[in-house]
Short mmCIF file of C-alpha atoms and ligand atoms in Angstrom, two decimals:
data_model
loop_
_atom_site.label_atom_id
_atom_site.label_comp_id
_atom_site.label_asym_id
_atom_site.label_seq_id
_atom_site.Cartn_x
_atom_site.Cartn_y
_atom_site.Cartn_z
CA MET A 5 -2.79 -33.69 14.05
CA ILE A 6 -5.47 -35.90 12.92
CA ARG A 7 -4.44 -35.69 9.16
CA GLY A 8 -3.23 -39.16 8.16
CA VAL A 9 -5.59 -40.93 10.70
CA ALA A 10 -9.16 -39.62 9.90
CA PRO A 11 -9.83 -39.01 6.07
CA PRO A 12 -9.83 -35.42 5.02
CA LEU A 13 -13.13 -33.58 5.30
CA LEU A 14 -12.84 -32.76 1.75
CA GLU A 15 -10.66 -34.17 -0.88
CA ALA A 16 -10.22 -33.74 -4.75
CA ARG A 17 -8.37 -36.23 -6.81
CA GLY A 18 -7.29 -35.98 -10.44
CA ILE A 19 -9.45 -33.04 -11.24
CA VAL A 20 -9.31 -31.83 -14.87
CA LYS A 21 -11.03 -28.81 -16.25
CA ARG A 22 -10.69 -27.30 -19.55
CA PHE A 23 -12.27 -24.23 -21.00
CA GLY A 24 -11.88 -24.75 -24.73
CA PRO A 25 -8.14 -25.17 -25.28
CA LEU A 26 -7.22 -23.77 -21.83
CA LEU A 27 -6.30 -26.29 -19.22
CA ALA A 28 -7.54 -24.43 -16.09
CA ASN A 29 -7.14 -27.45 -13.72
CA ASP A 30 -5.16 -30.56 -13.60
CA VAL A 31 -5.02 -31.12 -9.96
CA SER A 32 -3.70 -34.40 -8.88
CA GLN A 33 -4.70 -34.08 -5.16
CA PHE A 34 -5.97 -31.33 -2.92
CA SER A 35 -7.54 -31.79 0.51
CA VAL A 36 -8.53 -30.08 3.68
CA GLY A 37 -8.92 -31.78 7.01
CA ALA A 38 -11.02 -31.06 10.05
CA GLY A 39 -9.55 -28.32 12.18
CA GLU A 40 -7.28 -27.48 9.20
CA VAL A 41 -6.66 -24.20 7.54
CA VAL A 42 -5.32 -24.59 4.02
CA ALA A 43 -4.23 -21.55 2.03
CA LEU A 44 -4.43 -21.79 -1.72
CA LEU A 45 -2.02 -19.47 -3.37
CA GLY A 46 -0.97 -18.96 -7.03
CA GLU A 47 -0.44 -16.20 -9.57
CA ASN A 48 -3.35 -14.53 -11.39
CA GLY A 49 -5.07 -17.16 -13.56
CA ALA A 50 -3.35 -20.14 -11.97
CA GLY A 51 -6.76 -21.79 -11.46
CA LYS A 52 -7.48 -21.30 -7.81
CA SER A 53 -11.08 -20.15 -8.27
CA THR A 54 -11.85 -22.71 -10.84
CA LEU A 55 -10.79 -25.40 -8.24
CA ALA A 56 -12.87 -23.89 -5.65
CA LYS A 57 -15.89 -23.54 -7.84
CA ILE A 58 -15.45 -27.26 -8.77
CA LEU A 59 -15.35 -28.27 -5.09
CA TYR A 60 -18.65 -26.14 -4.68
CA GLY A 61 -20.27 -27.58 -7.62
CA TYR A 62 -20.40 -24.29 -9.51
CA TYR A 63 -18.49 -25.99 -12.29
CA ALA A 64 -18.50 -29.47 -13.39
CA ALA A 65 -15.01 -31.01 -13.75
CA ASP A 66 -14.22 -32.81 -16.98
CA ALA A 67 -12.63 -35.59 -14.79
CA GLY A 68 -11.66 -36.47 -11.35
CA GLU A 69 -13.28 -37.30 -7.97
CA VAL A 70 -14.37 -35.50 -4.95
CA ARG A 71 -14.48 -37.13 -1.51
CA VAL A 72 -16.32 -35.92 1.64
CA ASP A 73 -15.23 -37.71 4.88
CA GLY A 74 -13.24 -40.24 2.64
CA ARG A 75 -16.57 -41.26 0.61
CA PRO A 76 -16.77 -40.44 -3.20
CA VAL A 77 -19.63 -38.02 -3.69
CA THR A 78 -21.17 -36.25 -6.57
CA ILE A 79 -21.25 -32.40 -6.28
CA ALA A 80 -23.07 -31.32 -9.49
CA SER A 81 -24.45 -28.03 -8.00
CA PRO A 82 -24.00 -25.64 -5.01
CA HIS A 83 -27.10 -27.31 -3.66
CA ASP A 84 -25.30 -30.63 -3.62
CA ALA A 85 -22.26 -29.03 -1.93
CA ARG A 86 -24.54 -27.45 0.75
CA ALA A 87 -26.19 -30.81 1.37
CA LEU A 88 -22.60 -32.13 2.10
CA ASP A 89 -21.98 -29.07 4.33
CA VAL A 90 -19.46 -27.63 1.99
CA GLY A 91 -19.74 -23.87 1.83
CA MET A 92 -18.04 -21.05 -0.31
CA VAL A 93 -17.88 -17.28 -0.11
CA PHE A 94 -17.35 -16.00 -3.62
CA GLN A 95 -15.20 -12.84 -4.09
CA ASN A 96 -18.27 -11.22 -5.80
CA PHE A 97 -20.88 -11.41 -3.01
CA THR A 98 -24.20 -12.96 -3.59
CA LEU A 99 -26.42 -11.07 -1.04
CA ILE A 100 -29.70 -9.45 -1.82
CA PRO A 101 -29.19 -5.83 -0.92
CA SER A 102 -32.76 -4.82 -0.08
CA LEU A 103 -33.24 -7.67 2.27
CA SER A 104 -32.02 -7.75 5.98
CA VAL A 105 -29.26 -9.71 7.27
CA LEU A 106 -31.84 -12.21 8.87
CA GLU A 107 -33.64 -12.56 5.55
CA ASN A 108 -30.46 -13.12 3.68
CA VAL A 109 -29.27 -15.97 6.02
CA ALA A 110 -32.76 -17.42 6.08
CA LEU A 111 -33.13 -17.35 2.34
CA PHE A 112 -29.98 -19.36 1.95
CA ASP A 113 -30.66 -21.86 4.76
CA LYS A 114 -34.19 -22.78 4.10
CA GLY A 115 -35.17 -21.25 0.82
CA LEU A 116 -37.25 -18.86 2.71
CA PRO A 117 -40.33 -20.68 4.02
CA ALA A 118 -43.62 -18.79 3.77
CA VAL A 119 -43.64 -17.92 7.29
CA LEU A 120 -40.24 -16.97 8.45
CA PRO A 121 -39.29 -18.32 12.00
CA ARG A 122 -37.66 -15.00 12.59
CA ARG A 123 -37.13 -15.53 16.25
CA ASP A 124 -35.34 -18.87 15.75
CA ILE A 125 -33.09 -17.68 12.94
CA GLY A 126 -32.45 -14.32 14.77
CA GLU A 127 -31.47 -16.28 17.79
CA HIS A 128 -29.18 -18.48 15.57
CA ILE A 129 -27.54 -15.62 13.96
CA ARG A 130 -26.91 -13.78 17.33
CA ARG A 131 -25.31 -16.96 18.62
CA TYR A 132 -22.96 -17.44 15.88
CA ALA A 133 -22.20 -13.75 15.55
CA GLN A 134 -21.27 -13.66 19.18
CA ARG A 135 -19.16 -16.76 18.98
CA PHE A 136 -17.27 -15.53 16.15
CA GLY A 137 -17.05 -11.93 17.31
CA PHE A 138 -19.39 -10.40 14.65
CA ALA A 139 -21.28 -7.21 15.74
CA LEU A 140 -24.28 -7.51 13.32
CA ASP A 141 -27.85 -6.53 13.88
CA PRO A 142 -30.00 -9.17 12.05
CA ARG A 143 -32.56 -6.45 11.06
CA THR A 144 -29.99 -4.29 9.12
CA PRO A 145 -30.81 -4.24 5.39
CA VAL A 146 -27.67 -5.69 3.74
CA ARG A 147 -27.19 -2.52 1.35
CA GLU A 148 -26.50 -0.48 4.34
CA LEU A 149 -23.56 -2.64 5.49
CA ALA A 150 -19.89 -1.86 4.74
CA VAL A 151 -18.30 -4.40 2.49
CA GLY A 152 -16.45 -5.93 5.48
CA ASP A 153 -19.81 -6.55 7.25
CA GLN A 154 -21.39 -7.96 4.03
CA GLN A 155 -18.59 -10.41 4.04
CA LYS A 156 -19.52 -11.43 7.53
CA VAL A 157 -23.07 -12.04 6.46
CA GLU A 158 -21.80 -14.25 3.63
CA ILE A 159 -19.68 -16.18 6.16
CA LEU A 160 -22.52 -16.28 8.69
CA LYS A 161 -25.10 -17.65 6.28
CA GLN A 162 -22.72 -20.45 5.52
CA LEU A 163 -22.12 -21.30 9.21
CA VAL A 164 -25.91 -21.01 10.10
CA ALA A 165 -26.58 -23.60 7.19
CA GLY A 166 -24.04 -25.84 8.86
CA ALA A 167 -21.08 -25.80 6.82
CA ARG A 168 -18.29 -27.91 8.00
CA VAL A 169 -15.91 -26.89 5.18
CA LEU A 170 -15.71 -23.27 4.12
CA ILE A 171 -13.92 -22.11 0.98
CA LEU A 172 -12.98 -18.38 1.09
CA ASP A 173 -12.00 -16.88 -2.35
CA GLU A 174 -9.79 -13.93 -1.67
CA PRO A 175 -11.65 -12.62 1.44
CA THR A 176 -9.10 -10.07 2.45
CA THR A 177 -9.08 -8.31 -0.91
CA VAL A 178 -11.95 -6.11 -0.04
CA LEU A 179 -11.05 -5.74 3.76
CA ALA A 180 -9.03 -3.02 5.40
CA PRO A 181 -6.04 -4.39 7.32
CA GLN A 182 -7.71 -4.25 10.68
CA GLU A 183 -10.86 -5.97 9.32
CA SER A 184 -8.51 -8.79 8.05
CA VAL A 185 -7.37 -9.27 11.50
CA GLY A 186 -10.89 -9.79 12.68
CA LEU A 187 -11.40 -12.40 9.90
CA PHE A 188 -8.30 -14.23 10.95
CA ALA A 189 -9.72 -14.43 14.49
CA THR A 190 -12.86 -15.74 13.00
CA ILE A 191 -11.08 -18.25 11.02
CA ALA A 192 -8.99 -19.43 14.22
CA GLU A 193 -12.50 -19.99 15.88
CA MET A 194 -13.57 -22.10 13.06
CA ARG A 195 -10.47 -24.18 13.27
CA ALA A 196 -11.06 -24.62 16.92
CA ASP A 197 -14.59 -25.89 16.08
CA GLY A 198 -13.19 -28.56 13.86
CA LEU A 199 -14.23 -26.79 10.61
CA GLY A 200 -11.94 -27.13 7.50
CA VAL A 201 -11.08 -23.75 5.92
CA VAL A 202 -9.63 -23.08 2.45
CA LEU A 203 -8.25 -19.58 2.06
CA ILE A 204 -7.47 -18.36 -1.30
CA THR A 205 -5.37 -15.07 -1.14
CA HIS A 206 -2.63 -13.19 -2.71
CA LYS A 207 -1.35 -11.75 0.46
CA LEU A 208 1.49 -13.74 1.83
CA ARG A 209 1.27 -12.06 5.18
CA ASP A 210 -2.39 -13.41 5.45
CA VAL A 211 -1.06 -16.97 4.65
CA LEU A 212 1.70 -16.87 7.18
CA ALA A 213 -0.82 -15.36 9.80
CA CYS A 214 -3.29 -18.04 9.59
CA ALA A 215 -2.64 -21.29 7.47
CA ASP A 216 -1.58 -24.58 8.83
CA ARG A 217 -0.73 -25.78 5.31
CA ILE A 218 -0.04 -23.97 2.10
CA VAL A 219 -0.82 -25.30 -1.35
CA VAL A 220 0.61 -23.25 -4.42
CA MET A 221 -0.90 -23.69 -7.87
CA ARG A 222 0.73 -22.62 -11.16
CA GLN A 223 -0.83 -22.98 -14.58
CA GLY A 224 -3.72 -25.19 -13.41
CA ARG A 225 -1.39 -27.71 -11.50
CA VAL A 226 -0.38 -28.01 -7.81
CA GLU A 227 3.19 -26.80 -7.82
CA GLY A 228 3.98 -27.43 -4.35
CA GLU A 229 3.05 -27.72 -0.67
CA LEU A 230 4.42 -26.36 2.47
CA ASP A 231 3.78 -26.70 6.14
CA ARG A 232 3.29 -23.41 8.03
CA ALA A 233 6.50 -24.10 10.02
CA GLU A 234 8.66 -24.42 6.85
CA ALA A 235 7.11 -21.69 4.90
CA THR A 236 8.77 -18.38 4.18
CA GLU A 237 7.70 -15.49 1.81
CA GLN A 238 10.85 -16.32 -0.35
CA LYS A 239 9.96 -20.00 -0.58
CA LEU A 240 6.22 -19.09 -1.43
CA LEU A 241 7.29 -16.61 -4.13
CA ALA A 242 9.69 -19.12 -5.58
CA LEU A 243 6.83 -21.71 -5.87
CA MET A 244 4.52 -19.22 -7.40
CA PHE A 245 6.56 -17.75 -10.02
CA GLY A 246 9.37 -20.25 -10.51
CA ASP A 247 12.86 -18.80 -10.59
CA ALA A 248 11.88 -15.36 -12.07
CA ALA A 249 12.47 -13.07 -9.22
CA VAL A 250 9.72 -10.80 -8.13
CA ARG A 251 10.75 -7.28 -9.11
CA THR A 252 10.78 -5.09 -6.00
CA VAL A 253 9.90 -1.54 -6.46
CA ALA A 254 12.93 0.36 -7.30
CA ARG A 255 11.38 3.61 -6.07
CA SER A 256 13.57 6.57 -6.89
CA GLY A 257 13.32 7.57 -3.30
CA ALA A 258 13.08 11.19 -4.50
CA PRO A 259 11.57 13.06 -1.55
CA LEU A 260 8.58 15.53 -2.16
CA ARG A 261 9.79 17.80 -4.97
CA ALA A 262 10.18 21.26 -3.80
CA ASP A 263 9.88 22.52 -7.31
CA ALA A 264 6.38 20.94 -7.42
CA GLY A 265 5.34 20.84 -11.17
CA GLU A 266 2.35 22.48 -12.76
CA CYS A 267 -0.92 22.12 -10.83
CA VAL A 268 -2.78 19.30 -12.66
CA LEU A 269 -5.78 19.12 -10.44
CA GLU A 270 -7.34 21.44 -7.95
CA LEU A 271 -10.35 21.01 -5.78
CA ALA A 272 -11.54 24.26 -4.04
CA GLY A 273 -13.99 23.72 -1.33
CA VAL A 274 -15.94 21.00 -3.21
CA SER A 275 -19.04 19.51 -1.62
CA THR A 276 -21.38 17.00 -3.55
CA SER A 277 -24.80 15.75 -2.81
CA GLY A 278 -24.61 12.71 -4.97
CA GLY A 279 -23.00 9.28 -3.89
CA ARG A 280 -23.06 7.36 -0.66
CA THR A 281 -20.74 9.58 1.15
CA PRO A 282 -21.08 13.20 0.03
CA LEU A 283 -17.80 15.23 -0.05
CA ARG A 284 -17.64 18.02 2.42
CA GLY A 285 -15.53 21.08 1.58
CA VAL A 286 -12.80 19.13 -0.10
CA SER A 287 -9.84 21.40 -1.04
CA MET A 288 -6.69 19.93 -2.52
CA GLN A 289 -4.00 20.28 -5.12
CA LEU A 290 -2.12 17.79 -7.24
CA HIS A 291 0.92 18.56 -9.19
CA ALA A 292 2.68 17.07 -12.12
CA GLY A 293 5.35 14.88 -10.90
CA GLU A 294 3.93 13.90 -7.61
CA ILE A 295 2.15 10.95 -6.13
CA VAL A 296 -0.46 11.80 -3.66
CA GLY A 297 -2.08 9.14 -1.69
CA VAL A 298 -5.58 9.20 -0.26
CA ALA A 299 -5.72 7.09 2.97
CA GLY A 300 -8.96 6.10 4.53
CA VAL A 301 -11.26 3.44 5.59
CA SER A 302 -13.22 2.55 2.46
CA GLY A 303 -16.74 4.09 2.26
CA ASN A 304 -15.35 7.58 3.44
CA GLY A 305 -15.79 9.30 0.06
CA GLN A 306 -13.20 7.59 -2.02
CA ARG A 307 -15.31 6.58 -4.76
CA GLU A 308 -17.10 9.98 -4.72
CA LEU A 309 -13.70 11.61 -4.88
CA ALA A 310 -12.78 9.56 -7.96
CA ASP A 311 -16.11 10.15 -9.60
CA LEU A 312 -15.84 13.88 -9.07
CA ILE A 313 -12.49 14.06 -10.68
CA LEU A 314 -13.64 11.99 -13.62
CA GLY A 315 -16.88 14.03 -14.12
CA VAL A 316 -19.28 11.31 -13.06
CA LEU A 317 -20.25 13.54 -10.09
CA ARG A 318 -20.22 17.43 -10.22
CA PRO A 319 -19.43 19.79 -7.44
CA GLY A 320 -22.50 21.14 -5.78
CA THR A 321 -20.53 23.82 -4.28
CA GLY A 322 -16.90 24.73 -5.04
CA ALA A 323 -14.93 24.10 -8.09
CA LYS A 324 -12.71 21.50 -9.82
CA LEU A 325 -9.91 22.82 -11.95
CA LEU A 326 -8.01 20.65 -14.53
CA TRP A 327 -4.73 22.21 -15.77
CA ARG A 328 -6.00 25.43 -14.12
CA GLU A 329 -9.24 25.49 -16.27
CA ASP A 330 -12.57 25.41 -14.51
CA ALA A 331 -13.55 21.74 -15.34
CA SER A 332 -16.53 21.54 -12.90
CA ARG A 333 -18.96 20.85 -15.70
CA TRP A 334 -16.81 19.01 -18.15
CA PRO A 335 -18.40 15.81 -19.41
CA ILE A 336 -16.61 12.64 -18.83
CA ALA A 337 -15.45 12.23 -22.48
CA LYS A 338 -13.72 15.71 -22.37
CA VAL A 339 -12.12 14.77 -18.93
CA ARG A 340 -10.69 11.46 -20.43
CA GLN A 341 -9.67 13.08 -23.64
CA ALA A 342 -7.54 15.65 -21.69
CA GLY A 343 -5.40 12.60 -20.53
CA VAL A 344 -7.16 11.43 -17.44
CA ALA A 345 -6.87 7.64 -16.78
CA ALA A 346 -9.00 6.15 -14.12
CA ILE A 347 -8.61 2.64 -12.27
CA PRO A 348 -11.97 2.34 -10.45
CA ASP A 349 -12.46 0.34 -7.22
CA ASP A 350 -14.70 -2.42 -8.78
CA PRO A 351 -13.51 -3.36 -12.15
CA LEU A 352 -16.28 -5.77 -12.75
CA ALA A 353 -19.08 -3.42 -12.10
CA LEU A 354 -17.56 -0.13 -12.92
CA ALA A 355 -14.79 -0.43 -15.65
CA SER A 356 -15.89 -3.40 -17.72
CA VAL A 357 -18.79 -4.94 -19.59
CA PRO A 358 -18.53 -8.74 -18.89
CA ALA A 359 -20.52 -9.95 -21.85
CA MET A 360 -18.17 -8.04 -24.28
CA THR A 361 -15.04 -9.34 -25.51
CA VAL A 362 -11.67 -8.36 -23.85
CA LEU A 363 -10.70 -6.34 -27.10
CA GLU A 364 -14.06 -4.47 -26.96
CA ASN A 365 -13.47 -3.72 -23.45
CA LEU A 366 -10.11 -2.42 -24.15
CA ALA A 367 -11.78 0.08 -26.59
CA LEU A 368 -13.92 1.43 -23.94
CA GLY A 369 -13.79 4.85 -22.69
CA ASP A 370 -11.40 5.99 -25.30
CA GLY A 371 -13.83 8.04 -27.16
CA GLY A 372 -12.67 8.79 -30.61
CA ARG A 373 -9.13 7.38 -30.52
CA TYR A 374 -9.85 4.40 -32.46
CA ARG A 375 -12.70 5.58 -34.57
CA ALA A 376 -12.30 4.81 -38.19
CA GLY A 377 -15.18 6.14 -40.36
CA LEU A 378 -18.31 4.57 -38.77
CA GLY A 379 -16.35 1.78 -37.26
CA THR A 380 -13.53 1.10 -34.89
CA ASP A 381 -9.85 0.57 -36.01
CA TRP A 382 -9.49 -2.72 -34.38
CA GLU A 383 -6.04 -3.32 -35.70
CA ALA A 384 -4.63 -0.12 -34.26
CA LEU A 385 -6.31 -0.98 -30.87
CA ASP A 386 -5.06 -4.61 -30.96
CA ALA A 387 -1.50 -3.32 -31.65
CA ASP A 388 -1.67 -0.65 -28.97
CA MET A 389 -2.98 -3.07 -26.39
CA GLN A 390 -0.53 -5.70 -27.24
CA ARG A 391 2.19 -3.17 -26.44
CA SER A 392 0.47 -2.06 -23.24
CA PHE A 393 0.33 -5.70 -21.82
CA ALA A 394 3.93 -6.32 -22.83
CA ARG A 395 5.03 -3.06 -21.05
CA LEU A 396 3.14 -4.06 -17.95
CA GLY A 397 4.68 -7.60 -18.20
CA PHE A 398 1.20 -9.21 -18.01
CA PRO A 399 0.46 -12.27 -19.92
CA ARG A 400 -2.07 -11.26 -22.58
CA PRO A 401 -5.42 -12.84 -22.40
CA ALA A 402 -7.32 -13.98 -25.51
CA PHE A 403 -8.59 -10.65 -26.83
CA ALA A 404 -11.72 -12.53 -28.47
CA ALA A 405 -12.79 -13.99 -25.04
CA ALA A 406 -15.61 -12.51 -23.06
CA ALA A 407 -14.34 -10.37 -20.17
CA ALA A 408 -16.60 -12.52 -17.91
CA THR A 409 -14.34 -15.46 -18.24
CA LEU A 410 -11.23 -13.70 -17.02
CA SER A 411 -9.89 -14.63 -13.62
CA GLY A 412 -10.22 -11.73 -11.04
CA GLY A 413 -6.72 -10.58 -11.39
CA ASN A 414 -6.72 -10.80 -15.07
CA LEU A 415 -9.76 -8.51 -15.25
CA GLN A 416 -7.90 -5.92 -13.05
CA ARG A 417 -4.84 -6.37 -15.51
CA MET A 418 -7.08 -5.73 -18.60
CA VAL A 419 -8.28 -2.33 -16.98
CA LEU A 420 -4.73 -1.48 -16.08
CA ALA A 421 -3.45 -2.24 -19.51
CA ARG A 422 -6.32 0.02 -21.00
CA GLU A 423 -5.91 2.95 -18.69
CA LEU A 424 -2.04 3.01 -18.81
CA ALA A 425 -1.64 2.55 -22.59
CA HIS A 426 -1.41 6.05 -23.65
CA ALA A 427 0.96 7.91 -21.21
CA PRO A 428 -1.87 9.66 -19.16
CA ARG A 429 -1.08 12.95 -17.63
CA LEU A 430 -3.35 12.39 -14.63
CA ILE A 431 -3.94 8.98 -13.10
CA VAL A 432 -6.73 8.37 -10.56
CA ALA A 433 -6.11 4.88 -9.35
CA VAL A 434 -8.50 3.47 -6.72
CA TYR A 435 -6.89 0.36 -5.04
CA PRO A 436 -4.89 -0.26 -8.10
CA THR A 437 -3.36 -3.50 -7.02
CA ARG A 438 -6.49 -5.25 -5.71
CA GLY A 439 -6.65 -8.76 -6.71
CA LEU A 440 -3.31 -8.88 -8.24
CA ASP A 441 -0.57 -11.50 -7.57
CA ALA A 442 2.70 -10.37 -5.89
CA ARG A 443 4.64 -9.94 -9.11
CA SER A 444 1.85 -7.99 -10.81
CA THR A 445 1.40 -5.82 -7.74
CA ALA A 446 5.12 -5.00 -7.84
CA THR A 447 5.05 -4.20 -11.51
CA VAL A 448 2.01 -1.82 -11.20
CA ARG A 449 3.57 -0.06 -8.45
CA ALA A 450 6.85 0.40 -10.21
CA LEU A 451 4.78 1.86 -13.23
CA LEU A 452 3.01 4.38 -11.19
CA GLY A 453 6.38 5.45 -9.94
CA ASP A 454 7.61 5.71 -13.48
CA ALA A 455 4.55 7.64 -14.49
CA ARG A 456 5.33 10.25 -11.80
CA ASP A 457 8.93 10.25 -12.92
CA ARG A 458 7.92 11.16 -16.41
CA GLY A 459 5.84 14.06 -15.15
CA ALA A 460 2.27 12.57 -14.64
CA ALA A 461 0.18 13.55 -11.64
CA VAL A 462 -0.90 10.37 -9.66
CA LEU A 463 -3.58 10.04 -7.15
CA ILE A 464 -3.55 6.77 -5.43
CA VAL A 465 -6.61 5.70 -3.22
CA SER A 466 -5.78 2.79 -1.04
CA GLU A 467 -6.52 1.27 2.56
CA GLU A 468 -3.13 -0.28 2.72
CA LEU A 469 -0.78 1.91 4.42
CA ASP A 470 2.26 -0.06 3.29
CA GLU A 471 1.31 0.46 -0.16
CA LEU A 472 0.73 4.24 0.41
CA PHE A 473 4.01 4.71 2.39
CA GLU A 474 5.94 2.97 -0.31
CA LEU A 475 4.70 4.99 -3.29
CA CYS A 476 3.49 8.37 -2.25
CA ASP A 477 5.08 11.80 -1.69
CA ARG A 478 2.40 12.88 0.71
CA LEU A 479 -0.78 11.58 1.96
CA LEU A 480 -4.37 13.04 2.35
CA VAL A 481 -6.55 11.33 4.78
CA LEU A 482 -10.30 11.11 4.04
CA ASN A 483 -12.88 10.69 6.81
CA ARG A 484 -16.62 10.95 6.35
CA GLY A 485 -16.22 12.77 2.96
CA ALA A 486 -13.85 15.43 4.39
CA ILE A 487 -10.05 15.77 4.36
CA ALA A 488 -9.05 15.03 7.89
CA GLY A 489 -5.42 15.90 7.50
CA GLU A 490 -2.37 15.86 5.26
CA VAL A 491 0.77 13.90 6.17
CA GLY A 492 4.25 14.28 4.62
CA ARG A 493 6.77 11.47 4.03
CA GLN A 494 8.60 12.27 7.23
CA ASP A 495 5.50 11.24 9.23
CA PHE A 496 4.60 8.15 7.24
CA ARG A 497 3.74 6.03 10.23
CA ALA A 498 0.56 4.08 11.11
CA GLU A 499 0.37 5.92 14.56
CA VAL A 500 0.12 9.16 12.66
CA VAL A 501 -2.26 8.26 9.80
CA GLY A 502 -4.40 5.66 11.76
CA PRO A 503 -5.95 8.04 14.14
CA LEU A 504 -6.69 10.52 11.26
CA MET A 505 -8.37 7.66 9.37
CA VAL A 506 -10.94 7.02 12.10
CA GLY A 507 -11.55 10.66 12.80
CA VAL A 508 -9.32 11.55 15.51
CA ARG A 509 -7.71 14.82 14.60
CA ALA A 510 -3.98 15.29 15.39
CA ASP A 511 -4.38 18.81 16.43
CA VAL A 512 -7.27 17.83 18.94
CA ALA A 513 -5.64 14.81 20.36
N1 ATP B 13 -15.93 -19.59 -17.33
C1 ATP B 13 -14.73 -19.54 -18.01
N2 ATP B 13 -14.62 -19.59 -19.33
C2 ATP B 13 -13.34 -19.58 -19.98
N3 ATP B 13 -12.23 -19.44 -19.14
C3 ATP B 13 -12.27 -19.33 -17.86
C4 ATP B 13 -13.56 -19.42 -17.19
N4 ATP B 13 -13.15 -19.47 -15.87
C5 ATP B 13 -11.91 -19.22 -15.70
N5 ATP B 13 -11.46 -19.35 -17.00
C6 ATP B 13 -9.93 -19.25 -17.21
O1 ATP B 13 -9.25 -20.07 -16.30
C7 ATP B 13 -8.03 -19.65 -15.90
C8 ATP B 13 -8.05 -19.95 -14.41
O2 ATP B 13 -8.95 -18.94 -13.81
P1 ATP B 13 -9.06 -18.84 -12.33
O3 ATP B 13 -10.25 -17.81 -12.19
O4 ATP B 13 -9.29 -20.22 -11.77
O5 ATP B 13 -7.70 -18.23 -11.81
P2 ATP B 13 -7.35 -17.70 -10.34
O6 ATP B 13 -6.19 -18.56 -9.90
O7 ATP B 13 -8.58 -17.70 -9.46
O8 ATP B 13 -6.77 -16.25 -10.67
P3 ATP B 13 -6.99 -14.88 -9.90
O9 ATP B 13 -5.85 -14.73 -8.79
O10 ATP B 13 -6.73 -13.89 -10.96
O11 ATP B 13 -8.41 -14.69 -9.41
C9 ATP B 13 -7.93 -18.31 -16.36
O12 ATP B 13 -7.01 -18.23 -17.54
C10 ATP B 13 -9.39 -17.91 -16.77
O13 ATP B 13 -9.34 -16.99 -17.59
MG1 MG B 14 -9.61 -16.08 -8.65
#
């Protein structure tokens, strides 16, 4: 390994960053070398994204030094970072949806010249895409791409612009497991090309699959470092959370209850016309006291299904029944007042208002509950939410802070604390553990199990079969807006569910 001989490609020393009273970063040393993949790990709010944004010039550090190729440099903006061949892919993508792949890449590289050298750039894109195993047509408008492909464009535009260091902030969070495998292959190619890669992730499996070295952060500091050869899941968890053991899900293990409870939700031949993937003839039942999983590759109608249940979308044909009442035309407020909680797939865009405070966000969507005269009973809300955070075992963010300042995982925790505060009778949870660290993930899974055990009906949408197999009593598989099959616990195996997810029907195969 060249480390120790050549200076690191990118190195940070003595980085300090405060947000008001909060010490977000106090990093004595962090580096990535040429041909090295460094995983950056740590619990929600540990300071990973802050460090990455400092290295990319998005935030200015209060103190400290950054070096590229051993030379001290000033990275005061992402523009400076790019000039030094440091690239970053944020968790919230920064592509322009109406422009094509080619235009997005060109815009980033050249600031979009008046006459676009389309042929050159197209050639460039194709060469990189091929080298890294991306199948992308440069002419496709970005808005038509699945999330996984949008991420490829993000990576591509950094590579075409000549990045030698690439920082990826939780790239696999939005990817299906098979897409993650593709990303790891790409990362291996980058390593072979001598790039330095910083991979931020919560998935220990990702880390063990592709990192050469693992750096663990805790409360703004580097808590420890392991080489891949000496790393195990246990060691990493211990570094991340200290002695406090991660609670594993004590699933009751109860098989699918034969005495299924009251029918909480029924869809009878529902088709919709709104949304990106219209639902086609969806029929299903969900009972009190059961967890039903919806498996499928994202973009196959999951968001539309959740919107339909919540009343954001209405059935075009067919009917939706809640507690055996026709609820097809119920407004959202009525659905929520009936005790329906919803964890949507994109908390930033769909479940929160970033400019409002955390407390204001916690009041959202609970029409009436905290109304006091013309105002809001902030004290009651505050007390309820403190209780909810405590029950979830989540550290409580400053309720007066703007939601925009929360870390990715803390934002998801905020939505969970709000939605699970009042013992909902029906929980629609779309990717409920997205962005959460290992400990919070375990807690949320256990709580969904508890909710089931006290008689709630739970619908979990996820792409992660491990998560679904662990939690659910049975699975429905969504493919292109239709239910492709139902799978009972006895058949919880990837070989059974996988083919249904990609549209191969078991009874045809
Ligand atoms: N712009 C900001 N203003 C105020 N506080 C901020 C800002 N950005 C981050 N913070 C705070 O700094 C701390 C570290 O946040 P950071 O986003 O770096 O965490 P993280 O390790 O990336 O967590 P996650 O795994 O949840 O993404 C958090 O407490 C966060 O609320
Ligand atoms: Mg983060």
